[in-house]
Tab-separated table of C-alpha atoms and ligand atoms in Angstrom:
chain	number	residue	atom	x	y	z
A	13	UNK	CA	-8.828	17.817	1.824
A	14	UNK	CA	-7.767	18.768	5.171
A	15	UNK	CA	-4.567	20.581	6.215
A	16	UNK	CA	-1.246	19.177	4.796
A	17	UNK	CA	0.350	16.342	6.572
A	18	UNK	CA	4.057	16.898	7.248
A	19	UNK	CA	6.154	15.441	4.377
A	20	UNK	CA	8.982	13.300	5.132
A	21	UNK	CA	11.494	12.076	2.617
A	22	UNK	CA	11.736	8.166	2.848
A	23	UNK	CA	14.950	6.856	1.208
A	24	UNK	CA	13.997	3.344	2.171
A	25	UNK	CA	12.778	0.730	0.008
A	26	UNK	CA	9.105	0.620	1.166
A	27	UNK	CA	7.095	1.997	2.809
A	28	UNK	CA	7.827	5.158	0.680
A	29	UNK	CA	6.879	8.863	0.698
A	30	UNK	CA	3.348	9.005	-0.521
A	31	UNK	CA	1.503	11.845	-1.898
A	32	UNK	CA	-0.914	14.028	0.195
A	33	UNK	CA	-3.896	12.695	-1.786
A	34	UNK	CA	-2.967	8.977	-0.972
A	35	UNK	CA	-2.631	9.802	2.750
A	36	UNK	CA	-5.951	11.548	2.755
A	37	UNK	CA	-7.663	8.851	0.916
A	38	UNK	CA	-7.677	6.599	3.975
A	39	UNK	CA	-9.961	9.059	5.742
A	40	UNK	CA	-13.318	7.663	4.750
A	41	UNK	CA	-16.658	6.780	6.360
A	42	UNK	CA	-16.500	3.524	8.279
A	43	UNK	CA	-17.676	0.513	6.250
A	44	UNK	CA	-18.199	-3.101	6.733
A	45	UNK	CA	-15.732	-4.807	4.363
A	46	UNK	CA	-18.278	-7.444	3.660
A	47	UNK	CA	-20.685	-5.044	2.073
A	48	UNK	CA	-21.049	-5.216	-1.725
A	49	UNK	CA	-19.639	-1.696	-2.168
A	50	UNK	CA	-16.389	-2.727	-0.590
A	51	UNK	CA	-16.357	-5.886	-2.658
A	52	UNK	CA	-16.504	-3.699	-5.811
A	53	UNK	CA	-13.505	-1.658	-4.705
A	54	UNK	CA	-11.572	-4.770	-4.060
A	55	UNK	CA	-12.583	-6.287	-7.501
A	56	UNK	CA	-11.447	-3.169	-9.025
A	57	UNK	CA	-8.155	-3.060	-7.457
A	58	UNK	CA	-7.525	-6.639	-8.249
A	59	UNK	CA	-8.250	-6.029	-11.961
A	60	UNK	CA	-6.145	-2.904	-12.072
A	61	UNK	CA	-3.221	-4.614	-10.477
A	62	UNK	CA	-3.457	-7.740	-12.873
A	63	UNK	CA	-3.633	-5.325	-15.957
A	64	UNK	CA	-0.249	-3.964	-15.056
A	65	UNK	CA	1.527	-7.128	-15.790
A	66	UNK	CA	-0.983	-9.532	-17.589
A	67	UNK	CA	-4.381	-9.979	-19.290
A	68	UNK	CA	-7.133	-10.152	-16.638
A	69	UNK	CA	-9.149	-12.705	-18.578
A	70	UNK	CA	-6.530	-15.360	-17.859
A	71	UNK	CA	-4.681	-13.939	-14.710
A	72	UNK	CA	-6.051	-13.127	-11.376
A	73	UNK	CA	-4.876	-10.963	-8.536
A	74	UNK	CA	-5.401	-12.590	-5.093
A	75	UNK	CA	-5.290	-9.937	-2.315
A	76	UNK	CA	-4.238	-10.661	1.308
A	77	UNK	CA	-3.985	-8.422	4.284
A	78	UNK	CA	-0.364	-8.491	5.444
A	79	UNK	CA	3.077	-7.214	4.431
A	80	UNK	CA	4.775	-8.303	1.361
A	81	UNK	CA	6.216	-11.508	2.979
A	82	UNK	CA	2.645	-12.864	3.331
A	83	UNK	CA	2.332	-12.998	-0.456
A	84	UNK	CA	5.730	-14.586	-0.786
A	85	UNK	CA	4.915	-17.226	1.971
A	86	UNK	CA	1.426	-17.848	0.562
A	87	UNK	CA	2.860	-18.619	-2.922
A	88	UNK	CA	5.953	-20.763	-1.608
A	89	UNK	CA	3.657	-22.591	0.795
A	90	UNK	CA	0.547	-23.232	-1.339
A	91	UNK	CA	1.770	-23.982	-4.956
A	92	UNK	CA	4.446	-26.752	-4.819
A	93	UNK	CA	3.175	-30.323	-4.693
A	94	UNK	CA	5.369	-33.198	-3.750
A	95	UNK	CA	8.206	-32.509	-6.346
A	96	UNK	CA	11.188	-30.483	-5.756
A	97	UNK	CA	11.474	-26.672	-6.282
A	98	UNK	CA	14.678	-24.638	-7.160
A	99	UNK	CA	15.164	-21.166	-5.056
A	100	UNK	CA	17.569	-18.746	-6.310
A	101	UNK	CA	19.531	-17.124	-3.572
A	102	UNK	CA	21.480	-13.989	-4.360
A	103	UNK	CA	20.596	-11.806	-1.597
A	104	UNK	CA	18.567	-11.571	1.676
A	105	UNK	CA	15.011	-11.979	0.002
A	106	UNK	CA	16.333	-15.167	-1.898
A	107	UNK	CA	17.380	-16.413	1.328
A	108	UNK	CA	13.928	-15.754	2.862
A	109	UNK	CA	12.279	-17.808	0.285
A	110	UNK	CA	14.552	-20.785	1.297
A	111	UNK	CA	13.698	-20.147	4.951
A	112	UNK	CA	9.993	-20.151	4.250
A	113	UNK	CA	10.395	-23.361	2.210
A	114	UNK	CA	12.252	-24.888	5.152
A	115	UNK	CA	9.668	-23.942	7.527
A	116	UNK	CA	6.860	-25.678	5.468
A	117	UNK	CA	9.028	-28.765	4.767
A	118	UNK	CA	9.150	-28.163	1.126
A	119	UNK	CA	11.491	-30.045	-0.862
A	120	UNK	CA	13.872	-27.289	-2.340
A	121	UNK	CA	17.143	-26.894	-3.882
A	122	UNK	CA	19.182	-23.635	-3.176
A	123	UNK	CA	20.813	-22.117	-6.129
A	124	UNK	CA	23.334	-19.679	-4.875
A	125	UNK	CA	24.567	-16.869	-7.009
A	126	UNK	CA	26.795	-13.810	-6.533
A	127	UNK	CA	25.314	-10.951	-4.773
A	128	UNK	CA	26.586	-8.395	-7.233
A	129	UNK	CA	26.707	-10.111	-10.687
A	130	UNK	CA	24.128	-11.575	-13.048
A	131	UNK	CA	22.917	-15.148	-12.481
A	132	UNK	CA	25.084	-17.713	-14.610
A	133	UNK	CA	22.356	-19.366	-16.908
A	134	UNK	CA	24.543	-22.089	-17.802
A	135	UNK	CA	25.103	-23.048	-14.070
A	136	UNK	CA	21.330	-22.740	-13.444
A	137	UNK	CA	20.562	-25.132	-16.319
A	138	UNK	CA	23.128	-27.600	-15.113
A	139	UNK	CA	21.282	-27.487	-11.659
A	140	UNK	CA	18.048	-28.400	-13.290
A	141	UNK	CA	19.577	-31.013	-15.323
A	142	UNK	CA	21.697	-32.698	-12.584
A	143	UNK	CA	19.059	-32.850	-9.993
A	144	UNK	CA	17.940	-36.368	-9.123
A	145	UNK	CA	14.602	-35.082	-8.138
A	146	UNK	CA	11.904	-33.841	-10.477
A	147	UNK	CA	11.959	-30.068	-10.442
A	148	UNK	CA	8.343	-28.689	-10.787
A	149	UNK	CA	8.797	-25.030	-9.629
A	150	UNK	CA	11.578	-22.272	-9.536
A	151	UNK	CA	11.456	-19.363	-7.329
A	152	UNK	CA	13.504	-16.189	-7.989
A	153	UNK	CA	13.556	-12.573	-6.673
A	154	UNK	CA	13.049	-9.970	-9.628
A	155	UNK	CA	14.813	-7.225	-8.010
A	156	UNK	CA	16.995	-7.986	-5.109
A	157	UNK	CA	16.254	-5.266	-2.731
A	158	UNK	CA	19.289	-5.905	-0.498
A	159	UNK	CA	21.733	-4.914	-3.339
A	160	UNK	CA	19.865	-3.292	-6.149
A	161	UNK	CA	20.600	-6.233	-8.471
A	162	UNK	CA	17.893	-6.948	-11.131
A	163	UNK	CA	17.736	-10.525	-11.914
A	164	UNK	CA	17.259	-11.859	-15.578
A	165	UNK	CA	13.861	-13.048	-15.037
A	166	UNK	CA	13.129	-13.151	-18.710
A	167	UNK	CA	15.999	-15.598	-19.442
A	168	UNK	CA	15.169	-17.754	-16.514
A	169	UNK	CA	11.559	-17.823	-17.758
A	170	UNK	CA	12.844	-19.304	-21.062
A	171	UNK	CA	14.795	-21.848	-19.135
A	172	UNK	CA	11.653	-22.723	-16.973
A	173	UNK	CA	9.658	-23.145	-20.175
A	174	UNK	CA	12.225	-25.577	-21.728
A	175	UNK	CA	12.090	-27.776	-18.647
A	176	UNK	CA	8.314	-27.467	-18.023
A	177	UNK	CA	8.905	-25.622	-14.777
A	178	UNK	CA	6.384	-23.154	-13.253
A	179	UNK	CA	8.139	-20.027	-12.177
A	180	UNK	CA	7.339	-18.024	-9.051
A	181	UNK	CA	8.688	-14.370	-8.951
A	182	UNK	CA	9.107	-12.168	-5.899
A	183	UNK	CA	8.521	-8.859	-7.767
A	184	UNK	CA	7.917	-6.952	-4.378
A	185	UNK	CA	10.431	-4.025	-5.392
A	186	UNK	CA	9.944	-4.146	-9.322
A	187	UNK	CA	6.254	-4.240	-9.688
A	188	UNK	CA	4.693	-1.003	-10.934
A	189	UNK	CA	7.963	0.435	-12.122
A	190	UNK	CA	10.171	-2.019	-13.943
A	191	UNK	CA	8.118	-3.571	-16.836
A	192	UNK	CA	7.042	-7.185	-16.425
A	193	UNK	CA	4.851	-9.204	-18.752
A	194	UNK	CA	3.904	-12.463	-17.090
A	195	UNK	CA	2.839	-14.394	-20.115
A	196	UNK	CA	5.889	-13.332	-22.280
A	197	UNK	CA	8.209	-13.902	-19.286
A	198	UNK	CA	6.607	-17.217	-18.441
A	199	UNK	CA	5.962	-16.298	-14.932
A	200	UNK	CA	3.218	-18.382	-13.311
A	201	UNK	CA	2.976	-16.766	-9.938
A	202	UNK	CA	4.061	-13.207	-8.877
A	203	UNK	CA	4.053	-11.629	-5.551
A	204	UNK	CA	4.000	-7.959	-4.529
A	205	UNK	CA	2.679	-5.433	-2.086
A	206	UNK	CA	1.024	-2.067	-1.871
A	207	UNK	CA	3.773	-0.004	-0.282
A	208	UNK	CA	6.685	0.108	-2.840
A	209	UNK	CA	6.457	1.221	-6.303
A	210	UNK	CA	2.729	1.320	-6.067
A	211	UNK	CA	3.267	4.238	-3.705
A	212	UNK	CA	0.494	3.195	-1.273
A	213	UNK	CA	0.281	2.330	2.306
A	214	UNK	CA	1.621	-0.783	3.872
A	215	UNK	CA	-0.741	-3.679	4.588
A	216	UNK	CA	-1.951	-5.167	1.372
A	217	UNK	CA	0.048	-7.729	-0.376
A	218	UNK	CA	-0.939	-9.906	-3.322
A	219	UNK	CA	-0.091	-12.838	-5.625
A	220	UNK	CA	-0.904	-12.552	-9.338
A	221	UNK	CA	-1.258	-15.873	-11.106
A	222	UNK	CA	-2.516	-17.734	-14.008
A	223	UNK	CA	-6.082	-18.707	-13.234
A	224	UNK	CA	-5.713	-22.132	-14.689
A	225	UNK	CA	-2.806	-22.722	-12.258
A	226	UNK	CA	-4.786	-21.441	-9.397
A	227	UNK	CA	-7.676	-23.808	-10.345
A	228	UNK	CA	-5.203	-26.570	-10.400
A	229	UNK	CA	-4.379	-26.072	-6.649
A	230	UNK	CA	-7.991	-27.187	-5.766
A	231	UNK	CA	-7.432	-30.695	-4.816
A	232	UNK	CA	-4.146	-29.975	-3.009
A	233	UNK	CA	-3.819	-30.807	0.718
A	234	UNK	CA	-3.216	-27.513	2.215
A	235	UNK	CA	-0.077	-26.799	4.310
A	236	UNK	CA	-1.345	-23.556	5.523
A	237	UNK	CA	-4.449	-21.813	6.722
A	238	UNK	CA	-4.628	-17.904	6.523
A	239	UNK	CA	-2.077	-17.687	3.717
A	240	UNK	CA	-3.712	-20.530	1.656
A	241	UNK	CA	-3.761	-19.207	-1.843
A	242	UNK	CA	-6.299	-21.337	-3.396
A	243	UNK	CA	-8.807	-20.761	-0.490
A	244	UNK	CA	-8.382	-16.949	-0.789
A	245	UNK	CA	-8.897	-17.029	-4.416
A	246	UNK	CA	-11.888	-19.313	-4.501
A	247	UNK	CA	-13.583	-17.301	-1.687
A	248	UNK	CA	-13.145	-14.096	-3.425
A	249	UNK	CA	-14.422	-15.262	-6.645
A	250	UNK	CA	-17.585	-16.511	-4.889
A	251	UNK	CA	-18.145	-13.698	-2.465
A	252	UNK	CA	-16.070	-10.576	-3.473
A	253	UNK	CA	-14.811	-10.677	-0.091
A	254	UNK	CA	-11.435	-11.603	1.475
A	255	UNK	CA	-11.681	-14.675	3.895
A	256	UNK	CA	-10.689	-12.393	6.939
A	257	UNK	CA	-10.808	-8.804	7.797
A	258	UNK	CA	-8.980	-6.789	5.243
A	259	UNK	CA	-7.104	-3.545	5.941
A	260	UNK	CA	-9.938	-1.403	4.887
A	261	UNK	CA	-8.232	2.030	4.883
A	262	UNK	CA	-5.119	0.642	3.165
A	263	UNK	CA	-7.378	-0.548	0.389
A	264	UNK	CA	-8.879	2.869	-0.081
A	265	UNK	CA	-5.213	4.376	-0.348
A	266	UNK	CA	-4.279	1.609	-2.768
A	267	UNK	CA	-7.136	2.494	-4.952
A	268	UNK	CA	-6.016	6.186	-5.034
A	269	UNK	CA	-2.308	5.032	-5.567
A	270	UNK	CA	-3.293	2.969	-8.642
A	271	UNK	CA	-5.253	5.890	-10.020
A	272	UNK	CA	-2.112	8.096	-9.582
A	273	UNK	CA	0.048	5.439	-11.220
A	274	UNK	CA	-2.246	5.440	-14.164
A	275	UNK	CA	-2.141	9.262	-14.274
A	276	UNK	CA	1.704	9.248	-14.296
A	277	UNK	CA	2.102	6.140	-16.458
A	278	UNK	CA	4.371	3.152	-15.383
A	279	UNK	CA	6.963	3.830	-17.801
A	280	UNK	CA	7.190	7.513	-16.746
A	281	UNK	CA	7.327	6.634	-13.077
A	282	UNK	CA	10.159	4.332	-13.907
A	283	UNK	CA	11.823	7.248	-15.751
A	284	UNK	CA	11.351	9.582	-12.818
A	285	UNK	CA	12.976	7.026	-10.469
A	286	UNK	CA	15.870	6.626	-13.034
A	287	UNK	CA	16.426	10.321	-13.075
A	288	UNK	CA	16.656	10.413	-9.260
A	289	UNK	CA	19.085	7.502	-9.514
A	290	UNK	CA	21.256	9.384	-11.989
A	291	UNK	CA	21.278	12.326	-9.651
A	292	UNK	CA	22.303	10.136	-6.762
A	293	UNK	CA	25.034	8.202	-8.472
A	294	UNK	CA	26.744	11.510	-9.702
A	295	UNK	CA	26.534	12.883	-6.281
A	296	UNK	CA	28.070	9.787	-4.660
A	297	UNK	CA	30.947	9.892	-7.269
A	298	UNK	CA	31.508	13.625	-6.384
A	299	UNK	CA	31.723	12.597	-2.682
A	300	UNK	CA	34.018	9.744	-3.448
A	301	UNK	CA	31.548	7.053	-2.385
A	302	UNK	CA	31.278	3.655	-4.424
A	303	UNK	CA	28.307	1.298	-4.786
A	304	UNK	CA	28.039	-2.483	-4.956
A	305	UNK	CA	26.290	-3.391	-8.191
A	306	UNK	CA	27.614	-2.438	-11.627
A	307	UNK	CA	25.317	-0.287	-13.516
A	308	UNK	CA	24.517	-2.868	-16.313
A	309	UNK	CA	22.654	-5.074	-13.750
A	310	UNK	CA	21.480	-2.367	-11.519
A	311	UNK	CA	17.763	-1.739	-11.028
A	312	UNK	CA	18.216	2.016	-10.566
A	313	UNK	CA	15.756	1.699	-7.653
A	314	UNK	CA	17.914	1.057	-4.696
A	315	UNK	CA	21.598	1.420	-4.292
A	316	UNK	CA	23.828	-0.418	-1.770
A	317	UNK	CA	26.576	2.049	-1.013
A	318	UNK	CA	29.932	1.156	0.512
A	319	UNK	CA	30.474	2.730	3.922
A	320	UNK	CA	32.862	5.579	3.958
A	321	UNK	CA	35.979	5.271	5.905
A	322	UNK	CA	37.036	6.667	9.122
A	323	UNK	CA	34.620	7.960	11.776
A	324	UNK	CA	31.656	6.616	10.203
A	325	UNK	CA	28.686	5.271	12.130
A	326	UNK	CA	25.402	4.263	10.489
A	327	UNK	CA	23.441	5.137	13.629
A	328	UNK	CA	24.721	8.575	13.928
A	329	UNK	CA	24.262	9.225	10.248
A	330	UNK	CA	20.790	7.875	10.354
A	331	UNK	CA	20.016	10.245	13.430
A	332	UNK	CA	21.341	13.246	11.534
A	333	UNK	CA	19.160	12.440	8.643
A	334	UNK	CA	16.212	11.616	10.637
A	335	UNK	CA	16.362	15.044	12.512
A	336	UNK	CA	15.956	16.563	8.987
A	337	UNK	CA	12.937	14.450	8.031
A	338	UNK	CA	14.930	11.990	5.883
A	339	UNK	CA	14.902	8.418	6.540
A	340	UNK	CA	17.674	5.875	5.354
A	341	UNK	CA	18.274	2.283	5.701
A	342	UNK	CA	21.005	0.148	6.917
A	343	UNK	CA	22.696	-2.687	4.883
A	344	UNK	CA	21.219	-6.228	5.078
A	345	UNK	CA	24.009	-8.394	4.030
A	346	UNK	CA	26.331	-10.016	6.488
A	347	UNK	CA	29.866	-9.273	5.932
A	348	UNK	CA	29.206	-6.487	3.537
A	349	UNK	CA	29.582	-3.076	4.953
A	350	UNK	CA	26.950	-0.938	3.078
A	351	UNK	CA	24.043	1.429	3.676
A	352	UNK	CA	21.189	1.662	1.272
A	353	UNK	CA	19.369	4.560	-0.348
A	354	UNK	CA	16.188	3.883	-2.287
A	355	UNK	CA	14.906	6.422	-4.850
A	356	UNK	CA	11.232	5.291	-4.996
A	357	UNK	CA	7.976	6.761	-3.899
A	358	UNK	CA	6.683	10.281	-4.450
A	359	UNK	CA	10.303	11.938	-4.602
A	360	UNK	CA	12.140	13.580	-7.239
A	361	UNK	CA	15.678	14.262	-8.179
A	362	UNK	CA	15.237	17.603	-6.004
A	363	UNK	CA	14.851	15.458	-2.711
A	364	UNK	CA	17.981	13.471	-3.764
A	365	UNK	CA	19.934	16.659	-4.053
A	366	UNK	CA	18.780	17.805	-0.659
A	367	UNK	CA	19.934	14.357	0.654
A	368	UNK	CA	23.301	14.614	-1.126
A	369	UNK	CA	23.957	18.152	0.252
A	370	UNK	CA	23.193	16.905	3.768
A	371	UNK	CA	25.338	13.834	3.088
A	372	UNK	CA	28.168	16.089	2.219
A	373	UNK	CA	27.731	18.226	5.459
A	374	UNK	CA	27.659	14.815	7.599
A	375	UNK	CA	30.907	13.477	5.960
A	376	UNK	CA	32.762	16.565	6.434
A	377	UNK	CA	31.625	16.722	10.066
A	378	UNK	CA	33.155	13.134	10.713
B	13	LIG	C1	10.094	-5.583	0.627
B	13	LIG	C2	10.378	-6.902	0.116
B	13	LIG	C3	9.706	-8.032	0.599
B	13	LIG	C4	8.705	-8.057	1.710
B	13	LIG	O1	8.802	-7.354	2.847
B	13	LIG	P1	7.835	-7.029	3.823
B	13	LIG	O2	8.662	-6.284	4.924
B	13	LIG	O3	7.222	-8.255	4.270
B	13	LIG	O4	6.893	-6.107	3.222
B	13	LIG	C5	10.043	-9.249	0.019
B	13	LIG	N1	10.818	-9.270	-1.008
B	13	LIG	C6	11.377	-8.237	-1.497
B	13	LIG	C7	12.307	-8.426	-2.800
B	13	LIG	C8	11.259	-7.007	-0.938
B	13	LIG	O5	11.837	-5.954	-1.563
């Protein structure tokens, strides 16, 4: 390993602070990604990713070059047929799925739910029952990264099972920390990416799906080209290659990141995140700051914090932290004055303590 790379503390919800070893794992000899050696690396990565949430005999990870939205767009645009789908919108990422469905002309019903409270299951069931269109699919975000709200995917899965609806989950910011079992939770399709809880580099996104559901897409007329889920699945199965140039170095980093996740253990990773969150919350309390989502529905991964009063300006606070090697994130919800702090990546409570100390300095300076 060469000399150390400067370590910044990213309190953003991805990309996150990575380990030194993940950073250096990208420095490798050049390779043509259509060589069998690279195919084996991608097959290994796919299987390991599947194993985190399902049984690889019956489920498959389909890798794409692209940010997380590519995987969500692939799923939404490739899977539904001519029947309608329900999209749960309780934050910016639920809204994004509606926007994707809109662009592709997919028949969808938007189910709106409060930003800071659990989804009302009775209301959702009524929405399914009262639809004059046949509902074949439902899409929901597992963890709304805009607020920190953790959606009740297991309950929604039960509802989907009752009505023979295939569920698609945007698990971007829950995957690899918050436990998910696709079969038990009745999730047919799940999307995530390399740069959040996996603690890899940005550039790889993926859809994990039941193989039988993927096979079922074979005869569908495609709506898309690059992001076609069936084509990407089928081509990889035959050739152990992505259809188009993959982000080679990002995949090496992902392989290393998966190895480090296995060393740490997924449950232990979430425990580390939760410990950082507890430190964050008690510090906020001490400073008189409050946050949006109540603890019982909170992911403990990202926190949407109400802006302090008087003299506060996000950009100046951001610049102050940036000069200290810490990156923070603005709020993403119209009409809500918040900023966001994520506690994922290769960071610990110690880093959060450093952040809190600086936050105290900043607040007393305004
Ligand atoms: C990060 C994220 C995405 C994808 O964002 P990209 O910028 O495309 O990587 C999608 N959904 C959720 C819930 C996310 O947290």
